[in-house]
mmCIF file of N, CA and C in Angstrom:
data_model
loop_
_atom_site.group_PDB
_atom_site.id
_atom_site.type_symbol
_atom_site.label_atom_id
_atom_site.label_comp_id
_atom_site.label_asym_id
_atom_site.label_seq_id
_atom_site.Cartn_x
_atom_site.Cartn_y
_atom_site.Cartn_z
ATOM 1 N N MET A 1278 105.302 69.570 156.802
ATOM 2 C CA MET A 1278 104.303 70.271 157.906
ATOM 3 C C MET A 1278 102.775 70.191 157.895
ATOM 4 N N SER A 1279 102.381 69.862 158.932
ATOM 5 C CA SER A 1279 100.534 70.019 158.833
ATOM 6 C C SER A 1279 99.922 71.522 158.728
ATOM 7 N N LYS A 1280 98.669 71.482 158.665
ATOM 8 C CA LYS A 1280 98.104 72.749 158.254
ATOM 9 C C LYS A 1280 96.677 72.660 159.293
ATOM 10 N N VAL A 1281 96.808 73.596 159.900
ATOM 11 C CA VAL A 1281 95.385 73.414 160.535
ATOM 12 C C VAL A 1281 94.404 74.856 159.716
ATOM 13 N N ILE A 1282 93.012 74.460 159.487
ATOM 14 C CA ILE A 1282 92.115 75.296 158.825
ATOM 15 C C ILE A 1282 91.007 75.665 159.900
ATOM 16 N N ILE A 1283 90.892 76.770 159.903
ATOM 17 C CA ILE A 1283 89.885 77.379 161.062
ATOM 18 C C ILE A 1283 88.645 78.262 160.084
ATOM 19 N N GLU A 1284 87.477 77.552 160.096
ATOM 20 C CA GLU A 1284 86.179 78.652 159.819
ATOM 21 C C GLU A 1284 86.012 79.618 160.816
ATOM 22 N N THR A 1285 86.796 80.680 160.133
ATOM 23 C CA THR A 1285 86.972 81.924 161.530
ATOM 24 C C THR A 1285 85.387 82.314 161.758
ATOM 25 N N ASP A 1286 84.470 82.517 160.706
ATOM 26 C CA ASP A 1286 83.210 83.041 161.091
ATOM 27 C C ASP A 1286 82.396 82.059 162.181
ATOM 28 N N ARG A 1287 82.581 80.829 162.352
ATOM 29 C CA ARG A 1287 81.907 80.025 163.129
ATOM 30 C C ARG A 1287 83.069 80.138 164.609
ATOM 31 N N CYS A 1288 84.225 80.577 164.937
ATOM 32 C CA CYS A 1288 84.785 80.351 165.670
ATOM 33 C C CYS A 1288 84.322 81.536 166.956
ATOM 34 N N LYS A 1289 84.119 81.024 168.031
ATOM 35 C CA LYS A 1289 83.892 82.193 169.053
ATOM 36 C C LYS A 1289 84.797 82.457 169.970
ATOM 37 N N GLY A 1290 86.105 82.234 169.702
ATOM 38 C CA GLY A 1290 87.194 82.783 170.355
ATOM 39 C C GLY A 1290 87.469 82.213 171.712
ATOM 40 N N CYS A 1291 86.825 80.975 172.029
ATOM 41 C CA CYS A 1291 86.987 80.403 173.484
ATOM 42 C C CYS A 1291 88.606 80.106 173.712
ATOM 43 N N THR A 1292 89.389 80.075 173.226
ATOM 44 C CA THR A 1292 90.744 79.543 173.047
ATOM 45 C C THR A 1292 90.943 78.259 173.747
ATOM 46 N N LEU A 1293 89.998 77.362 173.621
ATOM 47 C CA LEU A 1293 90.455 75.725 174.216
ATOM 48 C C LEU A 1293 91.449 75.259 173.383
ATOM 49 N N CYS A 1294 91.543 75.809 171.899
ATOM 50 C CA CYS A 1294 92.415 75.112 170.836
ATOM 51 C C CYS A 1294 93.822 75.726 171.352
ATOM 52 N N ILE A 1295 93.867 76.946 171.453
ATOM 53 C CA ILE A 1295 95.178 77.420 171.606
ATOM 54 C C ILE A 1295 95.845 76.975 172.950
ATOM 55 N N GLU A 1296 95.019 76.763 174.126
ATOM 56 C CA GLU A 1296 95.386 75.884 175.171
ATOM 57 C C GLU A 1296 96.118 74.691 175.090
ATOM 58 N N VAL A 1297 95.495 73.714 174.112
ATOM 59 C CA VAL A 1297 95.801 72.163 174.073
ATOM 60 C C VAL A 1297 96.873 72.473 173.250
ATOM 61 N N CYS A 1298 97.377 73.241 172.253
ATOM 62 C CA CYS A 1298 98.352 73.235 171.177
ATOM 63 C C CYS A 1298 99.486 73.018 171.591
ATOM 64 N N PRO A 1299 100.456 71.904 171.676
ATOM 65 C CA PRO A 1299 101.881 71.585 172.262
ATOM 66 C C PRO A 1299 102.634 72.513 171.568
ATOM 67 N N LYS A 1300 102.529 72.817 170.081
ATOM 68 C CA LYS A 1300 103.549 73.503 169.764
ATOM 69 C C LYS A 1300 103.096 75.134 169.698
ATOM 70 N N LYS A 1301 102.105 75.661 170.218
ATOM 71 C CA LYS A 1301 101.464 77.135 170.330
ATOM 72 C C LYS A 1301 101.583 77.552 168.834
ATOM 73 N N SER A 1302 100.966 76.876 168.210
ATOM 74 C CA SER A 1302 100.500 77.376 166.758
ATOM 75 C C SER A 1302 99.285 78.153 166.318
ATOM 76 N N LEU A 1303 98.657 78.408 167.474
ATOM 77 C CA LEU A 1303 97.639 79.105 167.214
ATOM 78 C C LEU A 1303 97.421 80.638 168.022
ATOM 79 N N ILE A 1304 96.846 81.577 167.512
ATOM 80 C CA ILE A 1304 96.615 82.907 168.497
ATOM 81 C C ILE A 1304 95.160 83.399 168.214
ATOM 82 N N ILE A 1305 94.854 84.099 169.392
ATOM 83 C CA ILE A 1305 93.519 85.000 168.815
ATOM 84 C C ILE A 1305 93.656 86.281 167.812
ATOM 85 N N SER A 1306 93.002 86.100 166.940
ATOM 86 C CA SER A 1306 92.853 87.253 165.833
ATOM 87 C C SER A 1306 92.725 88.579 166.587
ATOM 88 N N LYS A 1307 93.396 89.665 166.173
ATOM 89 C CA LYS A 1307 92.789 90.785 166.613
ATOM 90 C C LYS A 1307 91.732 91.686 165.835
ATOM 91 N N GLU A 1308 91.331 90.910 164.789
ATOM 92 C CA GLU A 1308 90.212 91.187 163.748
ATOM 93 C C GLU A 1308 88.837 90.586 164.503
ATOM 94 N N PHE A 1309 87.938 91.164 164.293
ATOM 95 C CA PHE A 1309 86.792 90.481 164.656
ATOM 96 C C PHE A 1309 85.939 89.550 163.101
ATOM 97 N N ASN A 1310 85.246 88.504 163.834
ATOM 98 C CA ASN A 1310 84.582 87.874 162.998
ATOM 99 C C ASN A 1310 83.259 88.281 162.389
ATOM 100 N N LYS A 1311 82.227 87.811 161.684
ATOM 101 C CA LYS A 1311 81.087 88.579 161.113
ATOM 102 C C LYS A 1311 80.078 87.991 162.430
ATOM 103 N N LYS A 1312 80.474 87.813 163.195
ATOM 104 C CA LYS A 1312 79.814 87.294 164.689
ATOM 105 C C LYS A 1312 79.871 88.314 165.824
ATOM 106 N N GLY A 1313 81.151 88.705 165.513
ATOM 107 C CA GLY A 1313 81.642 89.833 166.642
ATOM 108 C C GLY A 1313 82.629 89.312 167.724
ATOM 109 N N TYR A 1314 83.002 87.975 167.344
ATOM 110 C CA TYR A 1314 84.308 87.799 167.729
ATOM 111 C C TYR A 1314 85.736 87.630 167.590
ATOM 112 N N HIS A 1315 86.582 87.301 168.419
ATOM 113 C CA HIS A 1315 88.189 87.311 167.902
ATOM 114 C C HIS A 1315 88.037 86.020 167.412
ATOM 115 N N PRO A 1316 88.332 85.336 166.426
ATOM 116 C CA PRO A 1316 88.531 83.910 166.080
ATOM 117 C C PRO A 1316 90.047 83.315 166.759
ATOM 118 N N ALA A 1317 90.090 82.186 166.462
ATOM 119 C CA ALA A 1317 91.591 81.816 166.795
ATOM 120 C C ALA A 1317 92.129 81.696 165.207
ATOM 121 N N VAL A 1318 93.299 81.832 165.249
ATOM 122 C CA VAL A 1318 93.990 81.601 163.502
ATOM 123 C C VAL A 1318 95.197 81.028 163.657
ATOM 124 N N PRO A 1319 95.598 80.224 162.865
ATOM 125 C CA PRO A 1319 97.148 79.514 162.725
ATOM 126 C C PRO A 1319 98.204 80.553 162.655
ATOM 127 N N ILE A 1320 99.190 80.502 163.197
ATOM 128 C CA ILE A 1320 100.731 81.373 162.861
ATOM 129 C C ILE A 1320 101.297 80.509 161.664
ATOM 130 N N ALA A 1321 101.500 81.749 160.721
ATOM 131 C CA ALA A 1321 101.916 81.288 159.718
ATOM 132 C C ALA A 1321 103.356 80.595 159.708
ATOM 133 N N GLU A 1322 103.734 79.331 159.259
ATOM 134 C CA GLU A 1322 104.808 78.691 159.341
ATOM 135 C C GLU A 1322 104.915 78.273 160.894
ATOM 136 N N ASN A 1323 103.971 77.554 161.243
ATOM 137 C CA ASN A 1323 103.907 77.432 162.987
ATOM 138 C C ASN A 1323 104.718 76.137 163.689
ATOM 139 N N GLY A 1324 105.027 75.054 162.484
ATOM 140 C CA GLY A 1324 105.559 73.837 163.216
ATOM 141 C C GLY A 1324 104.410 73.295 163.557
ATOM 142 N N CYS A 1325 103.009 73.134 163.214
ATOM 143 C CA CYS A 1325 102.363 72.218 163.592
ATOM 144 C C CYS A 1325 102.496 70.776 163.304
ATOM 145 N N THR A 1326 102.493 69.910 163.963
ATOM 146 C CA THR A 1326 102.663 68.561 163.525
ATOM 147 C C THR A 1326 101.460 67.769 163.443
ATOM 148 N N GLY A 1327 100.300 68.240 163.442
ATOM 149 C CA GLY A 1327 99.043 67.545 163.000
ATOM 150 C C GLY A 1327 98.520 66.700 164.306
ATOM 151 N N CYS A 1328 98.699 66.833 165.267
ATOM 152 C CA CYS A 1328 98.418 66.210 166.559
ATOM 153 C C CYS A 1328 96.644 65.968 166.707
ATOM 154 N N GLY A 1329 96.041 67.147 166.261
ATOM 155 C CA GLY A 1329 94.859 67.017 166.297
ATOM 156 C C GLY A 1329 94.032 67.524 167.760
ATOM 157 N N PHE A 1330 94.915 67.995 168.791
ATOM 158 C CA PHE A 1330 94.123 68.201 169.940
ATOM 159 C C PHE A 1330 93.419 69.579 169.703
ATOM 160 N N CYS A 1331 93.501 70.736 168.813
ATOM 161 C CA CYS A 1331 92.390 71.768 168.572
ATOM 162 C C CYS A 1331 91.382 71.243 167.908
ATOM 163 N N TYR A 1332 91.358 70.413 167.001
ATOM 164 C CA TYR A 1332 89.955 69.654 166.558
ATOM 165 C C TYR A 1332 89.258 69.068 167.669
ATOM 166 N N LEU A 1333 89.874 68.281 168.476
ATOM 167 C CA LEU A 1333 88.980 67.476 169.460
ATOM 168 C C LEU A 1333 88.718 68.570 170.397
ATOM 169 N N MET A 1334 89.336 69.572 170.751
ATOM 170 C CA MET A 1334 88.667 70.505 171.747
ATOM 171 C C MET A 1334 87.781 71.400 171.310
ATOM 172 N N CYS A 1335 87.564 71.785 170.099
ATOM 173 C CA CYS A 1335 86.671 72.774 169.841
ATOM 174 C C CYS A 1335 85.218 72.441 169.797
ATOM 175 N N PRO A 1336 84.685 73.176 170.725
ATOM 176 C CA PRO A 1336 83.253 72.923 170.793
ATOM 177 C C PRO A 1336 82.190 73.347 169.742
ATOM 178 N N GLU A 1337 82.787 74.161 168.700
ATOM 179 C CA GLU A 1337 82.229 74.879 167.614
ATOM 180 C C GLU A 1337 82.496 73.618 166.618
ATOM 181 N N VAL A 1338 83.247 72.811 166.484
ATOM 182 C CA VAL A 1338 83.562 72.150 165.365
ATOM 183 C C VAL A 1338 84.216 72.862 163.938
ATOM 184 N N CYS A 1339 84.918 73.885 164.159
ATOM 185 C CA CYS A 1339 85.367 74.703 163.342
ATOM 186 C C CYS A 1339 86.694 74.367 162.713
ATOM 187 N N ILE A 1340 87.408 73.454 163.143
ATOM 188 C CA ILE A 1340 88.441 73.343 162.970
ATOM 189 C C ILE A 1340 88.916 71.970 162.106
ATOM 190 N N GLU A 1341 89.996 72.187 160.900
ATOM 191 C CA GLU A 1341 90.100 70.954 160.563
ATOM 192 C C GLU A 1341 91.624 70.708 160.532
ATOM 193 N N VAL A 1342 92.356 69.655 160.744
ATOM 194 C CA VAL A 1342 93.487 69.475 160.404
ATOM 195 C C VAL A 1342 94.117 68.425 159.533
ATOM 196 N N HIS A 1343 94.801 69.030 158.682
ATOM 197 C CA HIS A 1343 95.484 68.499 157.444
ATOM 198 C C HIS A 1343 97.074 67.878 157.674
ATOM 199 N N LYS A 1344 96.846 66.764 157.821
ATOM 200 C CA LYS A 1344 98.282 66.176 158.398
ATOM 201 C C LYS A 1344 99.000 66.018 157.398
ATOM 202 N N ASP A 1345 100.343 66.480 157.098
ATOM 203 C CA ASP A 1345 101.591 65.871 155.970
ATOM 204 C C ASP A 1345 102.182 64.793 156.528
ATOM 205 N N ASN A 1346 101.952 63.555 156.000
ATOM 206 C CA ASN A 1346 102.689 62.609 155.572
ATOM 207 C C ASN A 1346 103.740 62.148 154.790
ATOM 208 N N ALA A 1347 104.286 63.278 154.472
ATOM 209 C CA ALA A 1347 105.592 63.265 153.762
ATOM 210 C C ALA A 1347 106.493 63.196 154.853
ATOM 211 N N LYS A 1348 107.516 62.561 154.592
ATOM 212 C CA LYS A 1348 108.997 62.060 155.568
ATOM 213 C C LYS A 1348 109.817 62.678 154.594
#
């Protein structure tokens, strides 16, 4: 399974990453980050395929996708 890492203190909660995720693996946090935004966060055990759409859509460049190549 692939893994999404979001630098939550840089995220402005625009939801673009959430909208493009084909597996709906991201949600908006109920917690605030240090800038006062509700950041996007990955859902634990989310079925992420590592497609990278979230990474490509993020205007703040705060998302990393680590693709699991093990088959």
